[in-house]
Short mmCIF file of C-alpha atoms in Angstrom, two decimals:
data_model
loop_
_atom_site.label_atom_id
_atom_site.label_comp_id
_atom_site.label_asym_id
_atom_site.label_seq_id
_atom_site.Cartn_x
_atom_site.Cartn_y
_atom_site.Cartn_z
CA MET A 1 -16.84 -3.64 8.91
CA SER A 2 -19.01 -1.40 11.06
CA ILE A 3 -21.84 -2.76 13.15
CA LEU A 4 -25.44 -2.26 12.13
CA SER A 5 -27.18 0.01 14.65
CA ILE A 6 -30.82 0.10 15.69
CA LEU A 7 -30.79 3.61 14.16
CA ASP A 8 -30.09 2.08 10.73
CA ILE A 9 -33.23 -0.06 10.70
CA ASN A 10 -36.93 0.57 10.22
CA ILE A 11 -38.35 -0.79 13.47
CA THR A 12 -41.88 0.63 13.33
CA ASN A 13 -44.44 -2.08 14.14
CA LYS A 14 -41.64 -4.65 14.23
CA ILE A 15 -41.16 -7.09 17.09
CA LEU A 16 -37.85 -6.31 18.76
CA PHE A 17 -36.04 -8.71 21.06
CA ILE A 18 -33.74 -6.46 23.12
CA ARG A 19 -31.03 -8.24 25.10
CA SER A 20 -30.24 -5.71 27.79
CA ASP A 21 -27.86 -5.91 30.71
CA LEU A 22 -30.05 -5.44 33.77
CA ASN A 23 -27.81 -7.47 36.07
CA VAL A 24 -27.98 -5.07 39.00
CA PRO A 25 -27.18 -5.76 42.67
CA ILE A 26 -30.24 -6.54 44.80
CA ASN A 27 -30.06 -6.81 48.60
CA SER A 28 -31.65 -9.45 50.85
CA GLU A 29 -34.78 -7.31 51.20
CA GLY A 30 -35.23 -7.36 47.42
CA ASN A 31 -34.25 -3.72 46.89
CA ILE A 32 -32.10 -2.60 43.97
CA ILE A 33 -28.85 -1.21 45.39
CA SER A 34 -27.54 0.37 42.19
CA ASP A 35 -29.59 1.19 39.08
CA ILE A 36 -26.73 2.42 36.87
CA ARG A 37 -27.03 -0.44 34.39
CA ILE A 38 -30.80 0.05 34.16
CA ARG A 39 -30.41 3.77 33.50
CA LEU A 40 -27.80 3.17 30.81
CA SER A 41 -30.10 0.65 29.11
CA LEU A 42 -33.01 3.10 28.86
CA PRO A 43 -32.05 5.00 25.65
CA THR A 44 -32.47 1.92 23.44
CA ILE A 45 -35.78 0.99 25.06
CA LYS A 46 -37.11 4.55 24.84
CA TYR A 47 -36.05 4.83 21.20
CA ALA A 48 -37.89 1.60 20.38
CA ILE A 49 -41.00 2.93 22.14
CA SER A 50 -40.81 6.23 20.22
CA LYS A 51 -40.75 4.36 16.91
CA GLY A 52 -43.78 2.25 17.70
CA ALA A 53 -41.97 -1.06 17.95
CA LYS A 54 -43.34 -4.08 19.80
CA ILE A 55 -40.78 -4.79 22.49
CA ILE A 56 -39.48 -7.90 24.21
CA ILE A 57 -36.73 -7.35 26.79
CA THR A 58 -34.65 -9.83 28.66
CA SER A 59 -31.46 -10.04 30.70
CA HIS A 60 -29.55 -12.30 33.03
CA LEU A 61 -29.36 -11.71 36.76
CA GLY A 62 -26.78 -13.40 38.93
CA ARG A 63 -25.84 -17.05 38.53
CA PRO A 64 -28.88 -19.29 39.05
CA ILE A 65 -28.90 -23.02 38.33
CA GLU A 66 -30.11 -23.61 34.77
CA GLY A 67 -33.58 -25.12 34.59
CA VAL A 68 -34.42 -24.16 38.17
CA TYR A 69 -36.61 -21.14 38.89
CA ASN A 70 -35.37 -19.21 41.92
CA HIS A 71 -37.22 -16.08 42.98
CA ILE A 72 -33.95 -14.61 44.28
CA PHE A 73 -32.78 -14.32 40.67
CA SER A 74 -36.11 -13.28 39.20
CA LEU A 75 -36.37 -10.13 37.09
CA LYS A 76 -39.61 -9.20 38.89
CA LYS A 77 -38.09 -6.29 40.84
CA ILE A 78 -36.41 -5.00 37.70
CA SER A 79 -39.63 -5.22 35.68
CA GLN A 80 -41.41 -3.21 38.40
CA TYR A 81 -38.60 -0.66 38.43
CA LEU A 82 -38.75 -0.26 34.65
CA GLU A 83 -42.52 0.03 34.76
CA ASN A 84 -42.23 3.03 37.09
CA ILE A 85 -39.49 4.72 35.07
CA LEU A 86 -41.09 4.22 31.65
CA ASN A 87 -44.72 4.59 32.72
CA TYR A 88 -45.34 1.50 30.63
CA LYS A 89 -46.90 -1.82 31.56
CA ILE A 90 -44.15 -4.47 31.84
CA SER A 91 -45.48 -8.02 31.66
CA LEU A 92 -42.99 -10.51 33.05
CA LYS A 93 -43.27 -13.94 31.42
CA LYS A 94 -41.77 -16.99 33.10
CA ASN A 95 -41.79 -19.18 30.00
CA LEU A 96 -40.87 -18.66 26.36
CA LEU A 97 -44.01 -18.41 24.24
CA ASN A 98 -44.57 -19.15 20.55
CA ASN A 99 -47.18 -16.46 20.12
CA LEU A 100 -46.70 -13.30 22.12
CA ASN A 101 -49.77 -11.11 22.25
CA PHE A 102 -48.83 -7.47 22.69
CA LYS A 103 -51.25 -5.07 24.31
CA LYS A 104 -51.15 -1.32 23.79
CA ASN A 105 -48.49 0.44 25.86
CA GLU A 106 -47.08 -2.87 27.05
CA ILE A 107 -43.57 -4.30 27.01
CA ILE A 108 -43.02 -8.02 27.45
CA MET A 109 -40.10 -9.04 29.65
CA LEU A 110 -38.85 -12.61 29.54
CA GLU A 111 -37.53 -14.05 32.78
CA ASN A 112 -33.85 -14.40 33.59
CA VAL A 113 -32.26 -16.06 30.55
CA ARG A 114 -30.05 -18.12 32.82
CA PHE A 115 -33.12 -20.02 34.01
CA ASN A 116 -33.24 -21.52 30.50
CA ILE A 117 -31.43 -24.82 29.97
CA GLY A 118 -28.67 -24.36 27.41
CA GLU A 119 -28.30 -20.58 27.75
CA LYS A 120 -24.68 -20.60 28.95
CA HIS A 121 -23.72 -23.40 26.54
CA ASN A 122 -25.09 -21.53 23.51
CA ASP A 123 -27.62 -24.26 22.78
CA LYS A 124 -28.65 -24.22 19.12
CA GLU A 125 -32.34 -24.97 19.70
CA LEU A 126 -32.63 -22.35 22.44
CA SER A 127 -30.96 -19.78 20.15
CA LYS A 128 -33.48 -20.61 17.42
CA LYS A 129 -36.32 -20.31 19.93
CA TYR A 130 -35.20 -16.81 20.91
CA ALA A 131 -34.86 -15.81 17.24
CA SER A 132 -38.36 -17.09 16.40
CA LEU A 133 -39.89 -14.59 18.82
CA CYS A 134 -38.86 -11.47 16.91
CA ASP A 135 -38.40 -9.67 13.63
CA ILE A 136 -35.24 -7.93 14.83
CA PHE A 137 -32.74 -8.85 17.54
CA VAL A 138 -31.07 -5.94 19.33
CA MET A 139 -27.86 -6.74 21.21
CA ASP A 140 -27.43 -4.08 23.88
CA ALA A 141 -25.64 -5.98 26.66
CA PHE A 142 -22.01 -4.96 26.32
CA ALA A 143 -21.17 -6.50 29.70
CA THR A 144 -21.91 -9.98 28.30
CA ALA A 145 -20.43 -9.46 24.84
CA HIS A 146 -17.40 -11.55 25.81
CA ARG A 147 -19.53 -14.67 26.33
CA LYS A 148 -20.94 -17.09 23.74
CA HIS A 149 -24.40 -17.50 25.25
CA SER A 150 -27.63 -18.22 23.39
CA SER A 151 -29.18 -14.81 24.14
CA THR A 152 -26.07 -12.81 23.23
CA TYR A 153 -24.39 -14.85 20.51
CA GLY A 154 -26.36 -17.84 19.21
CA ILE A 155 -29.52 -15.85 18.47
CA ILE A 156 -27.61 -13.64 16.04
CA LYS A 157 -27.10 -16.62 13.71
CA TYR A 158 -30.83 -17.25 13.39
CA ALA A 159 -32.57 -13.89 13.74
CA ASN A 160 -33.85 -12.30 10.53
CA ILE A 161 -31.97 -9.11 11.39
CA SER A 162 -29.52 -8.46 14.22
CA CYS A 163 -28.19 -5.07 15.23
CA ALA A 164 -26.55 -3.22 18.11
CA GLY A 165 -28.46 -1.09 20.58
CA LEU A 166 -27.48 2.45 21.56
CA LEU A 167 -25.63 1.40 24.71
CA LEU A 168 -23.48 -1.11 22.83
CA ILE A 169 -22.65 1.41 20.10
CA ASN A 170 -21.74 4.05 22.71
CA GLU A 171 -19.52 1.58 24.56
CA LEU A 172 -17.54 0.75 21.43
CA ASN A 173 -17.29 4.35 20.25
CA ASN A 174 -16.04 5.62 23.59
CA LEU A 175 -13.61 2.79 24.25
CA ASN A 176 -12.16 3.27 20.78
CA LYS A 177 -11.38 6.89 21.68
CA ILE A 178 -8.75 5.60 24.08
CA PHE A 179 -7.20 2.97 21.86
CA LYS A 180 -7.29 4.55 18.41
CA LYS A 181 -6.35 8.23 18.77
CA PRO A 182 -6.08 9.03 22.48
CA LYS A 183 -4.88 12.36 23.78
CA HIS A 184 -1.75 12.30 25.93
CA PRO A 185 -0.89 12.25 28.78
CA ILE A 186 -2.88 9.04 29.33
CA VAL A 187 -3.33 7.92 32.93
CA SER A 188 -4.71 4.49 33.80
CA ILE A 189 -5.90 3.52 37.27
CA VAL A 190 -6.21 -0.18 38.01
CA GLY A 191 -7.44 -1.51 41.33
CA GLY A 192 -8.71 -4.88 42.40
CA SER A 193 -7.60 -7.84 44.45
CA LYS A 194 -5.67 -10.01 41.98
CA ILE A 195 -2.80 -9.08 39.73
CA SER A 196 -2.99 -12.54 38.13
CA THR A 197 -6.40 -11.82 36.56
CA LYS A 198 -5.31 -8.41 35.29
CA PHE A 199 -1.70 -9.11 34.28
CA ASN A 200 -2.37 -8.88 30.54
CA VAL A 201 -4.48 -5.76 31.04
CA LEU A 202 -1.71 -4.13 33.09
CA ASN A 203 0.82 -5.07 30.45
CA LYS A 204 -1.32 -3.53 27.69
CA LEU A 205 -2.08 -0.38 29.65
CA ALA A 206 1.55 0.08 30.68
CA LYS A 207 2.44 0.29 26.98
CA LEU A 208 -0.39 2.71 26.24
CA SER A 209 -0.26 4.93 29.31
CA ASP A 210 2.10 7.67 30.37
CA LYS A 211 1.37 6.73 33.98
CA ILE A 212 -0.38 3.68 35.43
CA ILE A 213 -1.63 3.88 39.01
CA VAL A 214 -2.29 0.67 40.93
CA GLY A 215 -4.37 0.15 44.05
CA GLY A 216 -5.93 -2.51 46.27
CA GLY A 217 -4.53 -6.02 46.35
CA ILE A 218 -2.72 -5.38 43.06
CA ALA A 219 -0.72 -2.55 44.63
CA ASN A 220 -0.06 -4.69 47.69
CA THR A 221 1.50 -7.39 45.52
CA PHE A 222 3.85 -4.80 44.03
CA LEU A 223 4.67 -3.55 47.53
CA ALA A 224 5.36 -7.07 48.80
CA ILE A 225 8.32 -7.37 46.41
CA ASP A 226 10.49 -5.26 48.72
CA ASN A 227 8.37 -4.66 51.84
CA ASN A 228 6.65 -6.36 54.74
CA ILE A 229 2.92 -5.77 54.20
CA GLY A 230 1.66 -7.64 57.28
CA LYS A 231 -1.72 -9.29 56.80
CA SER A 232 -2.66 -7.20 53.77
CA LEU A 233 -4.49 -8.76 50.83
CA TYR A 234 -2.05 -9.77 48.08
CA GLU A 235 -1.04 -12.70 45.86
CA PRO A 236 2.17 -14.41 47.01
CA LYS A 237 2.18 -16.62 43.91
CA SER A 238 2.06 -13.57 41.63
CA LEU A 239 5.13 -11.76 42.98
CA ASN A 240 7.09 -12.76 39.87
CA LEU A 241 4.39 -11.24 37.64
CA ALA A 242 4.62 -7.99 39.57
CA LYS A 243 8.42 -8.05 39.31
CA LYS A 244 8.24 -8.54 35.54
CA LEU A 245 5.98 -5.54 35.13
CA LYS A 246 8.00 -3.36 37.48
CA GLU A 247 11.26 -4.22 35.72
CA LYS A 248 9.83 -3.87 32.23
CA TYR A 249 8.12 -0.50 32.72
CA ASN A 250 9.01 2.61 34.67
CA ASN A 251 5.58 4.26 34.64
CA PHE A 252 3.88 2.38 37.49
CA ILE A 253 2.79 4.55 40.41
CA ILE A 254 2.86 2.47 43.60
CA PRO A 255 1.71 3.80 47.02
CA ILE A 256 4.37 5.35 49.28
CA ASP A 257 2.10 5.50 52.34
CA CYS A 258 -1.17 3.93 53.38
CA LYS A 259 -3.91 3.66 55.95
CA VAL A 260 -3.88 0.44 57.94
CA GLY A 261 -6.13 -1.38 60.37
CA ILE A 262 -5.59 -4.51 62.40
CA SER A 263 -8.79 -6.24 61.25
CA PHE A 264 -10.98 -6.20 58.16
CA SER A 265 -13.74 -4.23 59.85
CA LYS A 266 -15.32 -0.81 59.61
CA ASN A 267 -14.69 -0.42 63.35
CA THR A 268 -10.97 -1.16 63.35
CA SER A 269 -8.57 1.56 64.50
CA VAL A 270 -6.85 3.51 61.72
CA LYS A 271 -3.23 4.58 61.37
CA THR A 272 -1.41 6.17 58.46
CA LYS A 273 2.02 4.69 57.85
CA LYS A 274 4.86 4.82 55.39
CA ILE A 275 5.21 1.63 53.41
CA ASN A 276 8.45 0.65 55.15
CA ASN A 277 6.80 0.87 58.59
CA ILE A 278 4.09 -1.78 58.16
CA LEU A 279 3.91 -4.23 61.08
CA SER A 280 3.07 -7.93 60.97
CA ASN A 281 -0.51 -7.39 62.24
CA ASP A 282 -1.30 -4.46 59.94
CA ARG A 283 -3.70 -4.64 57.00
CA ILE A 284 -3.38 -2.04 54.22
CA MET A 285 -6.90 -0.73 53.57
CA ASP A 286 -6.41 2.58 51.75
CA ILE A 287 -3.77 4.83 50.24
CA GLY A 288 -2.22 7.56 52.39
CA LYS A 289 -2.24 11.35 52.03
CA ASN A 290 1.17 11.60 50.35
CA THR A 291 0.18 9.01 47.76
CA ILE A 292 -3.08 10.88 47.18
CA LYS A 293 -1.16 14.12 46.54
CA ILE A 294 1.06 12.41 43.97
CA ILE A 295 -1.95 10.91 42.17
CA ILE A 296 -3.89 14.19 42.15
CA ASP A 297 -0.93 15.94 40.53
CA ILE A 298 -0.74 13.24 37.84
CA LEU A 299 -4.48 13.32 37.15
CA ASN A 300 -4.56 17.12 36.89
CA LYS A 301 -2.13 16.90 33.97
CA ALA A 302 -3.95 14.08 32.19
CA LYS A 303 -5.85 14.41 28.91
CA THR A 304 -7.22 10.86 28.97
CA ILE A 305 -8.10 8.81 32.07
CA LEU A 306 -9.11 5.15 32.23
CA TRP A 307 -10.30 3.93 35.64
CA ASN A 308 -10.97 0.33 36.62
CA GLY A 309 -11.09 -0.57 40.29
CA PRO A 310 -11.07 1.29 43.64
CA LEU A 311 -7.88 2.17 45.51
CA GLY A 312 -8.97 0.91 48.91
CA VAL A 313 -11.78 -0.60 50.94
CA PHE A 314 -14.10 2.27 50.04
CA GLU A 315 -17.13 0.47 51.52
CA PHE A 316 -15.75 1.33 54.98
CA THR A 317 -15.96 5.08 55.61
CA LYS A 318 -12.61 5.14 57.43
CA PHE A 319 -10.90 3.77 54.32
CA SER A 320 -12.87 5.51 51.58
CA GLU A 321 -10.83 8.72 51.38
CA GLY A 322 -8.37 7.57 48.74
CA THR A 323 -10.99 6.29 46.31
CA LYS A 324 -13.30 9.24 47.05
CA ILE A 325 -10.70 11.97 46.45
CA ILE A 326 -9.42 10.29 43.30
CA ALA A 327 -13.00 9.86 42.03
CA TYR A 328 -13.73 13.57 42.60
CA THR A 329 -10.46 14.54 40.93
CA ILE A 330 -11.40 12.52 37.85
CA ALA A 331 -14.92 13.98 37.87
CA ASN A 332 -13.59 17.56 37.99
CA SER A 333 -10.90 16.95 35.38
CA ASN A 334 -11.07 18.31 31.85
CA ALA A 335 -9.68 15.02 30.60
CA PHE A 336 -11.76 12.49 28.68
CA SER A 337 -12.49 9.83 31.31
CA ILE A 338 -13.83 6.29 31.11
CA ALA A 339 -14.69 4.25 34.18
CA GLY A 340 -15.63 0.57 34.15
CA GLY A 341 -16.04 -2.46 36.39
CA GLY A 342 -18.59 -3.34 39.06
CA ASP A 343 -16.72 -1.94 42.07
CA THR A 344 -15.87 1.22 40.14
CA LEU A 345 -19.54 1.77 39.30
CA ALA A 346 -20.44 1.20 42.95
CA ALA A 347 -17.93 3.86 44.02
CA ILE A 348 -19.22 6.31 41.42
CA GLU A 349 -22.75 5.82 42.68
CA LEU A 350 -21.74 6.03 46.34
CA PHE A 351 -20.07 9.39 45.73
CA ASN A 352 -22.90 10.59 43.45
CA LEU A 353 -20.68 11.19 40.43
CA PHE A 354 -22.77 9.44 37.77
CA ASN A 355 -23.00 12.49 35.50
CA LYS A 356 -19.46 13.71 36.12
CA ILE A 357 -17.49 10.97 34.33
CA SER A 358 -17.18 11.35 30.54
CA TYR A 359 -18.27 7.78 29.96
CA ILE A 360 -19.27 4.95 32.30
CA SER A 361 -18.82 1.47 30.89
CA THR A 362 -21.24 -1.21 32.06
CA GLY A 363 -18.78 -3.95 31.26
CA GLY A 364 -16.67 -5.92 33.69
CA GLY A 365 -15.15 -8.84 31.83
CA SER A 366 -16.00 -7.31 28.44
CA PHE A 367 -14.40 -4.03 29.45
CA LEU A 368 -11.18 -5.76 30.50
CA ASN A 369 -11.14 -8.03 27.43
CA PHE A 370 -11.56 -5.00 25.18
CA VAL A 371 -8.75 -3.18 26.95
CA GLU A 372 -6.58 -6.26 26.62
CA GLY A 373 -7.24 -6.34 22.87
CA LYS A 374 -9.25 -9.56 22.79
CA LYS A 375 -12.09 -10.00 20.32
CA LEU A 376 -15.57 -9.98 21.85
CA PRO A 377 -17.61 -12.88 20.36
CA SER A 378 -20.92 -11.00 20.21
CA ILE A 379 -19.29 -8.07 18.42
CA SER A 380 -17.49 -10.32 15.96
CA ILE A 381 -20.63 -12.25 15.02
CA LEU A 382 -22.65 -9.03 14.67
CA LYS A 383 -20.10 -7.79 12.16
CA LYS A 384 -20.18 -11.11 10.30
CA TYR A 385 -23.96 -11.26 9.97
CA ASN A 386 -24.42 -7.56 9.23
CA SER A 387 -23.38 -8.08 5.61
CA ILE A 388 -26.02 -10.81 5.27
CA ASN A 389 -28.63 -8.55 6.88
CA ILE A 390 -27.89 -5.66 4.53
CA ILE A 391 -27.98 -7.81 1.40
CA ASN A 392 -31.14 -9.76 2.27
CA SER A 393 -33.32 -7.21 4.05
CA ASP A 394 -35.53 -4.40 2.86
CA ASN A 395 -35.83 -3.12 6.44
CA ILE A 396 -32.43 -1.47 6.36
CA LYS A 397 -32.64 2.29 5.88
CA LYS A 398 -31.09 3.18 2.53
#
């Protein structure tokens, strides 16, 4: 069953409760470091404005203690940011209200949902409270679709109508391009620190992909099977997992050279070494030039590219070359490309490639769960309740 979209519903003069994903990084000075998730949430909000809907928006931000207001996790900065972008008054409300009074050209934003007791435990009464605020619930937070929370899952049971926003629909449509009828050669790039958390994803992608490139701590764990990797980040307890994958599949691309430092610091000295020349004090921080050449050649032949995770410590300029060159190669490729994951989004923004990737996924855990083939609770319940919506509602466009 397909999911009901906001485009399928008459939303004019209706009260919409839009669950967005505005969980963006904010520094100690209170400045938004990356606004990618905000920008990708705008189409649904702008569409609702264009149709004359009355709009409530909310999101989570970070991991506050439930029931405790903490200004560090407040959506105040985000509401101000949205106000400037939309040229609309955004009224941030700390508490849930029974009667929301909408003013002309005003959007109501409810504070961080994770301030509410019961949010993460999918509390029934909280879910009902959310649902009572609106005529239509719009789920647009793909990044939280893998969690059964009150504002992403429970509310769908009690809202009069529930549907997917434009971001959520785009996420599913684009991800399905890779897993239903992808164009070969398919190249997957998987970085990150732990192979243990991505073992099932690697296993799935190894079956799907013509080549699978690994980087970061994951690559180091593969390298540690047969090499001394000094003080490099890796998982000693996951060596057997790496061995299983390496023995089962012959399409893994593992670095043959790397850039090393002697401390995890942007000021450490840099040397490029072959993998079999790593010393006990060395730390692998980036891939080397020969590895980069191999990867570029593979990517230039690809028709489909899936990218999750950087290939080195790209935050340090001395060790950003591998991730930067690979990012630019993907951006300039004619292949259909999808990039997802927090660090991947940060790299894309750092290198100013936001509009050069075919599709940028906002999801972290949801992205990986989808790739792995797991069902996403919020998607499943939307499908289940769509049939009820269509039968019982005269708001659905015929």
